[in-house]
Amino acid sequence: MEMIKKGTTIQSLEVGMGIVDSIAKQGRPLKFSEIQELTQITKSNLYKYLNTFTQLGLLFRYKDTGEYVLGSKLIEYGMAAVDQENVIDRISPYLHEINDKFSSTVLFSSWTHNGPMIIKDYNKNRGINIGAQIGTILPIRSASGKVFMAYMEEQMIREWKEKEFMQIPLEKLSQLEAECKIIREKEIAFAREPLVPSVSSVSIPVLNYQRKLLGSITVVGFSETIPQDENNELSQFLLSISKELSAGFGFKK
């Protein structure tokens, strides 16, 4: 996320949005006294903020109880954001940036009922056959597959997991489950030659404000150029991309 220089923002707007944020996080109508307790803003100033937001439609005040909730204008803005939000459009510049920096194929995969599917790929220097093109369903032992196994809700991926597990030796299953815990902790996945000999991959999640997985960004290349742990320069760069992108979709740790 871009850092904003101190002294170049409007503090009163920050305070005002902090009030709206406090109300939103409670998830229920709040009385004036409750908002005042949450925000620690003086009563006279808080009245002005609440009256302004109510007038603008950002908040709604019940006449009978005097309680405040989010207003219709915020719902309108939210729906507009959802309608205009094209995940691929927002992610594509990052795919280009990663490819420019590391000269490896970069993929974006999204969930389908059959499993994680490649829906966007980018490599301005074509030539390496990575065994995966747009429309390919990725196996669970690929770096991207591991990300989906680690972050998707169990009921959504159950059939895919059962199908994939049938092709994996029993001794490898517990190892894969343990690896998923590490992926959730470190927020990056690695796979050594899962599809094609000499070709390996590293993958990061893109999460939204509900911590739901929007998809994975995966870098694929010759094994000697793909990292195997999070300490590599490429891994650290990808982790920063993951953090920035997910924050852009509202994700907060």
PDB file of N, CA and C in Angstrom, residues 29-94:
ATOM      1  N   PRO A  29     -26.834  -1.334  15.953  1.00  0.00           N
ATOM      2  CA  PRO A  29     -27.117   0.069  16.226  1.00  0.00           C
ATOM      3  C   PRO A  29     -26.451   0.519  17.531  1.00  0.00           C
ATOM      4  N   LEU A  30     -25.909   1.736  17.520  1.00  0.00           N
ATOM      5  CA  LEU A  30     -25.203   2.253  18.696  1.00  0.00           C
ATOM      6  C   LEU A  30     -25.818   3.565  19.170  1.00  0.00           C
ATOM      7  N   LYS A  31     -25.900   3.709  20.477  1.00  0.00           N
ATOM      8  CA  LYS A  31     -26.338   4.967  21.056  1.00  0.00           C
ATOM      9  C   LYS A  31     -25.193   5.975  21.026  1.00  0.00           C
ATOM     10  N   PHE A  32     -25.549   7.240  21.178  1.00  0.00           N
ATOM     11  CA  PHE A  32     -24.542   8.298  21.169  1.00  0.00           C
ATOM     12  C   PHE A  32     -23.477   8.034  22.235  1.00  0.00           C
ATOM     13  N   SER A  33     -23.922   7.657  23.425  1.00  0.00           N
ATOM     14  CA  SER A  33     -22.991   7.426  24.526  1.00  0.00           C
ATOM     15  C   SER A  33     -22.019   6.291  24.213  1.00  0.00           C
ATOM     16  N   GLU A  34     -22.503   5.260  23.488  1.00  0.00           N
ATOM     17  CA  GLU A  34     -21.636   4.133  23.131  1.00  0.00           C
ATOM     18  C   GLU A  34     -20.590   4.558  22.113  1.00  0.00           C
ATOM     19  N   ILE A  35     -21.006   5.384  21.154  1.00  0.00           N
ATOM     20  CA  ILE A  35     -20.055   5.877  20.146  1.00  0.00           C
ATOM     21  C   ILE A  35     -19.014   6.770  20.811  1.00  0.00           C
ATOM     22  N   GLN A  36     -19.485   7.582  21.746  1.00  0.00           N
ATOM     23  CA  GLN A  36     -18.555   8.470  22.451  1.00  0.00           C
ATOM     24  C   GLN A  36     -17.526   7.680  23.259  1.00  0.00           C
ATOM     25  N   GLU A  37     -17.990   6.590  23.841  1.00  0.00           N
ATOM     26  CA  GLU A  37     -17.083   5.747  24.616  1.00  0.00           C
ATOM     27  C   GLU A  37     -16.076   5.041  23.708  1.00  0.00           C
ATOM     28  N   LEU A  38     -16.526   4.623  22.537  1.00  0.00           N
ATOM     29  CA  LEU A  38     -15.641   3.940  21.596  1.00  0.00           C
ATOM     30  C   LEU A  38     -14.594   4.875  21.006  1.00  0.00           C
ATOM     31  N   THR A  39     -14.993   6.092  20.678  1.00  0.00           N
ATOM     32  CA  THR A  39     -14.116   7.015  19.945  1.00  0.00           C
ATOM     33  C   THR A  39     -13.350   7.975  20.843  1.00  0.00           C
ATOM     34  N   GLN A  40     -13.873   8.200  22.065  1.00  0.00           N
ATOM     35  CA  GLN A  40     -13.245   9.143  23.002  1.00  0.00           C
ATOM     36  C   GLN A  40     -13.176  10.565  22.438  1.00  0.00           C
ATOM     37  N   ILE A  41     -14.130  10.899  21.577  1.00  0.00           N
ATOM     38  CA  ILE A  41     -14.226  12.256  21.021  1.00  0.00           C
ATOM     39  C   ILE A  41     -15.152  13.077  21.919  1.00  0.00           C
ATOM     40  N   THR A  42     -14.834  14.343  22.093  1.00  0.00           N
ATOM     41  CA  THR A  42     -15.667  15.196  22.945  1.00  0.00           C
ATOM     42  C   THR A  42     -17.103  15.212  22.423  1.00  0.00           C
ATOM     43  N   LYS A  43     -18.065  15.348  23.332  1.00  0.00           N
ATOM     44  CA  LYS A  43     -19.475  15.269  22.952  1.00  0.00           C
ATOM     45  C   LYS A  43     -19.857  16.321  21.919  1.00  0.00           C
ATOM     46  N   SER A  44     -19.369  17.540  22.088  1.00  0.00           N
ATOM     47  CA  SER A  44     -19.746  18.613  21.159  1.00  0.00           C
ATOM     48  C   SER A  44     -19.257  18.323  19.744  1.00  0.00           C
ATOM     49  N   ASN A  45     -18.012  17.826  19.627  1.00  0.00           N
ATOM     50  CA  ASN A  45     -17.483  17.492  18.298  1.00  0.00           C
ATOM     51  C   ASN A  45     -18.176  16.271  17.711  1.00  0.00           C
ATOM     52  N   LEU A  46     -18.457  15.296  18.553  1.00  0.00           N
ATOM     53  CA  LEU A  46     -19.105  14.080  18.081  1.00  0.00           C
ATOM     54  C   LEU A  46     -20.492  14.376  17.526  1.00  0.00           C
ATOM     55  N   TYR A  47     -21.238  15.271  18.195  1.00  0.00           N
ATOM     56  CA  TYR A  47     -22.549  15.675  17.683  1.00  0.00           C
ATOM     57  C   TYR A  47     -22.426  16.218  16.265  1.00  0.00           C
ATOM     58  N   LYS A  48     -21.418  17.052  16.029  1.00  0.00           N
ATOM     59  CA  LYS A  48     -21.239  17.655  14.709  1.00  0.00           C
ATOM     60  C   LYS A  48     -20.938  16.599  13.648  1.00  0.00           C
ATOM     61  N   TYR A  49     -20.049  15.664  13.996  1.00  0.00           N
ATOM     62  CA  TYR A  49     -19.721  14.601  13.044  1.00  0.00           C
ATOM     63  C   TYR A  49     -20.949  13.760  12.722  1.00  0.00           C
ATOM     64  N   LEU A  50     -21.667  13.334  13.758  1.00  0.00           N
ATOM     65  CA  LEU A  50     -22.829  12.458  13.554  1.00  0.00           C
ATOM     66  C   LEU A  50     -23.927  13.167  12.783  1.00  0.00           C
ATOM     67  N   ASN A  51     -24.155  14.435  13.081  1.00  0.00           N
ATOM     68  CA  ASN A  51     -25.174  15.201  12.352  1.00  0.00           C
ATOM     69  C   ASN A  51     -24.803  15.344  10.877  1.00  0.00           C
ATOM     70  N   THR A  52     -23.512  15.601  10.619  1.00  0.00           N
ATOM     71  CA  THR A  52     -23.042  15.754   9.236  1.00  0.00           C
ATOM     72  C   THR A  52     -23.188  14.455   8.468  1.00  0.00           C
ATOM     73  N   PHE A  53     -22.740  13.354   9.075  1.00  0.00           N
ATOM     74  CA  PHE A  53     -22.819  12.058   8.390  1.00  0.00           C
ATOM     75  C   PHE A  53     -24.266  11.629   8.170  1.00  0.00           C
ATOM     76  N   THR A  54     -25.133  11.953   9.131  1.00  0.00           N
ATOM     77  CA  THR A  54     -26.554  11.615   8.986  1.00  0.00           C
ATOM     78  C   THR A  54     -27.171  12.412   7.839  1.00  0.00           C
ATOM     79  N   GLN A  55     -26.829  13.675   7.756  1.00  0.00           N
ATOM     80  CA  GLN A  55     -27.340  14.540   6.691  1.00  0.00           C
ATOM     81  C   GLN A  55     -26.880  14.058   5.316  1.00  0.00           C
ATOM     82  N   LEU A  56     -25.637  13.543   5.252  1.00  0.00           N
ATOM     83  CA  LEU A  56     -25.078  13.069   3.982  1.00  0.00           C
ATOM     84  C   LEU A  56     -25.537  11.663   3.615  1.00  0.00           C
ATOM     85  N   GLY A  57     -26.191  10.987   4.544  1.00  0.00           N
ATOM     86  CA  GLY A  57     -26.662   9.634   4.277  1.00  0.00           C
ATOM     87  C   GLY A  57     -25.632   8.559   4.567  1.00  0.00           C
ATOM     88  N   LEU A  58     -24.487   8.959   5.145  1.00  0.00           N
ATOM     89  CA  LEU A  58     -23.472   7.966   5.501  1.00  0.00           C
ATOM     90  C   LEU A  58     -23.864   7.217   6.769  1.00  0.00           C
ATOM     91  N   LEU A  59     -24.658   7.855   7.616  1.00  0.00           N
ATOM     92  CA  LEU A  59     -25.220   7.226   8.802  1.00  0.00           C
ATOM     93  C   LEU A  59     -26.725   7.441   8.804  1.00  0.00           C
ATOM     94  N   PHE A  60     -27.418   6.573   9.524  1.00  0.00           N
ATOM     95  CA  PHE A  60     -28.863   6.720   9.695  1.00  0.00           C
ATOM     96  C   PHE A  60     -29.167   6.697  11.189  1.00  0.00           C
ATOM     97  N   ARG A  61     -30.044   7.611  11.631  1.00  0.00           N
ATOM     98  CA  ARG A  61     -30.395   7.689  13.058  1.00  0.00           C
ATOM     99  C   ARG A  61     -31.864   7.330  13.236  1.00  0.00           C
ATOM    100  N   TYR A  62     -32.113   6.303  14.063  1.00  0.00           N
ATOM    101  CA  TYR A  62     -33.493   5.916  14.377  1.00  0.00           C
ATOM    102  C   TYR A  62     -34.140   6.984  15.250  1.00  0.00           C
ATOM    103  N   LYS A  63     -35.318   7.451  14.825  1.00  0.00           N
ATOM    104  CA  LYS A  63     -35.989   8.515  15.582  1.00  0.00           C
ATOM    105  C   LYS A  63     -36.442   8.051  16.956  1.00  0.00           C
ATOM    106  N   ASP A  64     -36.902   6.791  17.042  1.00  0.00           N
ATOM    107  CA  ASP A  64     -37.469   6.337  18.308  1.00  0.00           C
ATOM    108  C   ASP A  64     -36.407   6.055  19.366  1.00  0.00           C
ATOM    109  N   THR A  65     -35.270   5.515  18.954  1.00  0.00           N
ATOM    110  CA  THR A  65     -34.236   5.149  19.933  1.00  0.00           C
ATOM    111  C   THR A  65     -33.032   6.093  19.916  1.00  0.00           C
ATOM    112  N   GLY A  66     -32.874   6.851  18.829  1.00  0.00           N
ATOM    113  CA  GLY A  66     -31.712   7.728  18.710  1.00  0.00           C
ATOM    114  C   GLY A  66     -30.432   6.983  18.355  1.00  0.00           C
ATOM    115  N   GLU A  67     -30.534   5.698  18.035  1.00  0.00           N
ATOM    116  CA  GLU A  67     -29.347   4.904  17.728  1.00  0.00           C
ATOM    117  C   GLU A  67     -28.903   5.133  16.278  1.00  0.00           C
ATOM    118  N   TYR A  68     -27.605   4.919  16.062  1.00  0.00           N
ATOM    119  CA  TYR A  68     -27.010   5.143  14.737  1.00  0.00           C
ATOM    120  C   TYR A  68     -26.587   3.812  14.102  1.00  0.00           C
ATOM    121  N   VAL A  69     -26.806   3.719  12.772  1.00  0.00           N
ATOM    122  CA  VAL A  69     -26.328   2.592  11.973  1.00  0.00           C
ATOM    123  C   VAL A  69     -25.744   3.164  10.680  1.00  0.00           C
ATOM    124  N   LEU A  70     -25.088   2.302   9.901  1.00  0.00           N
ATOM    125  CA  LEU A  70     -24.566   2.748   8.612  1.00  0.00           C
ATOM    126  C   LEU A  70     -25.719   3.155   7.702  1.00  0.00           C
ATOM    127  N   GLY A  71     -25.511   4.213   6.927  1.00  0.00           N
ATOM    128  CA  GLY A  71     -26.566   4.752   6.086  1.00  0.00           C
ATOM    129  C   GLY A  71     -26.617   4.170   4.686  1.00  0.00           C
ATOM    130  N   SER A  72     -27.649   4.519   3.950  1.00  0.00           N
ATOM    131  CA  SER A  72     -27.873   3.983   2.614  1.00  0.00           C
ATOM    132  C   SER A  72     -26.781   4.408   1.631  1.00  0.00           C
ATOM    133  N   LYS A  73     -26.186   5.570   1.856  1.00  0.00           N
ATOM    134  CA  LYS A  73     -25.144   6.047   0.945  1.00  0.00           C
ATOM    135  C   LYS A  73     -23.927   5.127   0.973  1.00  0.00           C
ATOM    136  N   LEU A  74     -23.593   4.617   2.159  1.00  0.00           N
ATOM    137  CA  LEU A  74     -22.465   3.689   2.256  1.00  0.00           C
ATOM    138  C   LEU A  74     -22.782   2.388   1.524  1.00  0.00           C
ATOM    139  N   ILE A  75     -24.029   1.921   1.640  1.00  0.00           N
ATOM    140  CA  ILE A  75     -24.438   0.717   0.931  1.00  0.00           C
ATOM    141  C   ILE A  75     -24.340   0.949  -0.579  1.00  0.00           C
ATOM    142  N   GLU A  76     -24.754   2.133  -1.008  1.00  0.00           N
ATOM    143  CA  GLU A  76     -24.678   2.500  -2.423  1.00  0.00           C
ATOM    144  C   GLU A  76     -23.233   2.487  -2.912  1.00  0.00           C
ATOM    145  N   TYR A  77     -22.350   3.085  -2.115  1.00  0.00           N
ATOM    146  CA  TYR A  77     -20.927   3.097  -2.474  1.00  0.00           C
ATOM    147  C   TYR A  77     -20.370   1.678  -2.540  1.00  0.00           C
ATOM    148  N   GLY A  78     -20.756   0.851  -1.556  1.00  0.00           N
ATOM    149  CA  GLY A  78     -20.258  -0.516  -1.515  1.00  0.00           C
ATOM    150  C   GLY A  78     -20.693  -1.315  -2.725  1.00  0.00           C
ATOM    151  N   MET A  79     -21.956  -1.167  -3.121  1.00  0.00           N
ATOM    152  CA  MET A  79     -22.448  -1.885  -4.291  1.00  0.00           C
ATOM    153  C   MET A  79     -21.743  -1.418  -5.556  1.00  0.00           C
ATOM    154  N   ALA A  80     -21.477  -0.107  -5.633  1.00  0.00           N
ATOM    155  CA  ALA A  80     -20.757   0.426  -6.794  1.00  0.00           C
ATOM    156  C   ALA A  80     -19.354  -0.145  -6.863  1.00  0.00           C
ATOM    157  N   ALA A  81     -18.714  -0.277  -5.699  1.00  0.00           N
ATOM    158  CA  ALA A  81     -17.355  -0.825  -5.649  1.00  0.00           C
ATOM    159  C   ALA A  81     -17.341  -2.271  -6.102  1.00  0.00           C
ATOM    160  N   VAL A  82     -18.338  -3.048  -5.677  1.00  0.00           N
ATOM    161  CA  VAL A  82     -18.419  -4.458  -6.062  1.00  0.00           C
ATOM    162  C   VAL A  82     -18.638  -4.587  -7.560  1.00  0.00           C
ATOM    163  N   ASP A  83     -19.540  -3.753  -8.102  1.00  0.00           N
ATOM    164  CA  ASP A  83     -19.845  -3.832  -9.525  1.00  0.00           C
ATOM    165  C   ASP A  83     -18.641  -3.466 -10.385  1.00  0.00           C
ATOM    166  N   GLN A  84     -17.840  -2.516  -9.917  1.00  0.00           N
ATOM    167  CA  GLN A  84     -16.717  -2.031 -10.704  1.00  0.00           C
ATOM    168  C   GLN A  84     -15.455  -2.839 -10.462  1.00  0.00           C
ATOM    169  N   GLU A  85     -15.462  -3.650  -9.431  1.00  0.00           N
ATOM    170  CA  GLU A  85     -14.250  -4.342  -9.033  1.00  0.00           C
ATOM    171  C   GLU A  85     -14.001  -5.554  -9.921  1.00  0.00           C
ATOM    172  N   ASN A  86     -13.006  -5.435 -10.765  1.00  0.00           N
ATOM    173  CA  ASN A  86     -12.603  -6.552 -11.593  1.00  0.00           C
ATOM    174  C   ASN A  86     -11.257  -7.028 -11.085  1.00  0.00           C
ATOM    175  N   VAL A  87     -11.272  -8.180 -10.466  1.00  0.00           N
ATOM    176  CA  VAL A  87     -10.069  -8.675  -9.803  1.00  0.00           C
ATOM    177  C   VAL A  87      -8.902  -8.793 -10.776  1.00  0.00           C
ATOM    178  N   ILE A  88      -9.173  -9.326 -11.958  1.00  0.00           N
ATOM    179  CA  ILE A  88      -8.098  -9.535 -12.927  1.00  0.00           C
ATOM    180  C   ILE A  88      -7.482  -8.201 -13.342  1.00  0.00           C
ATOM    181  N   ASP A  89      -8.331  -7.191 -13.585  1.00  0.00           N
ATOM    182  CA  ASP A  89      -7.816  -5.877 -13.970  1.00  0.00           C
ATOM    183  C   ASP A  89      -6.905  -5.300 -12.900  1.00  0.00           C
ATOM    184  N   ARG A  90      -7.264  -5.513 -11.660  1.00  0.00           N
ATOM    185  CA  ARG A  90      -6.473  -4.956 -10.559  1.00  0.00           C
ATOM    186  C   ARG A  90      -5.183  -5.738 -10.321  1.00  0.00           C
ATOM    187  N   ILE A  91      -5.215  -7.018 -10.667  1.00  0.00           N
ATOM    188  CA  ILE A  91      -4.053  -7.859 -10.410  1.00  0.00           C
ATOM    189  C   ILE A  91      -3.049  -7.834 -11.574  1.00  0.00           C
ATOM    190  N   SER A  92      -3.529  -7.618 -12.791  1.00  0.00           N
ATOM    191  CA  SER A  92      -2.677  -7.703 -13.978  1.00  0.00           C
ATOM    192  C   SER A  92      -1.400  -6.873 -13.901  1.00  0.00           C
ATOM    193  N   PRO A  93      -1.451  -5.609 -13.427  1.00  0.00           N
ATOM    194  CA  PRO A  93      -0.206  -4.839 -13.354  1.00  0.00           C
ATOM    195  C   PRO A  93       0.843  -5.493 -12.450  1.00  0.00           C
ATOM    196  N   TYR A  94       0.395  -6.200 -11.433  1.00  0.00           N
ATOM    197  CA  TYR A  94       1.326  -6.888 -10.536  1.00  0.00           C
ATOM    198  C   TYR A  94       1.952  -8.097 -11.227  1.00  0.00           C
TER     199      TYR A  94
END
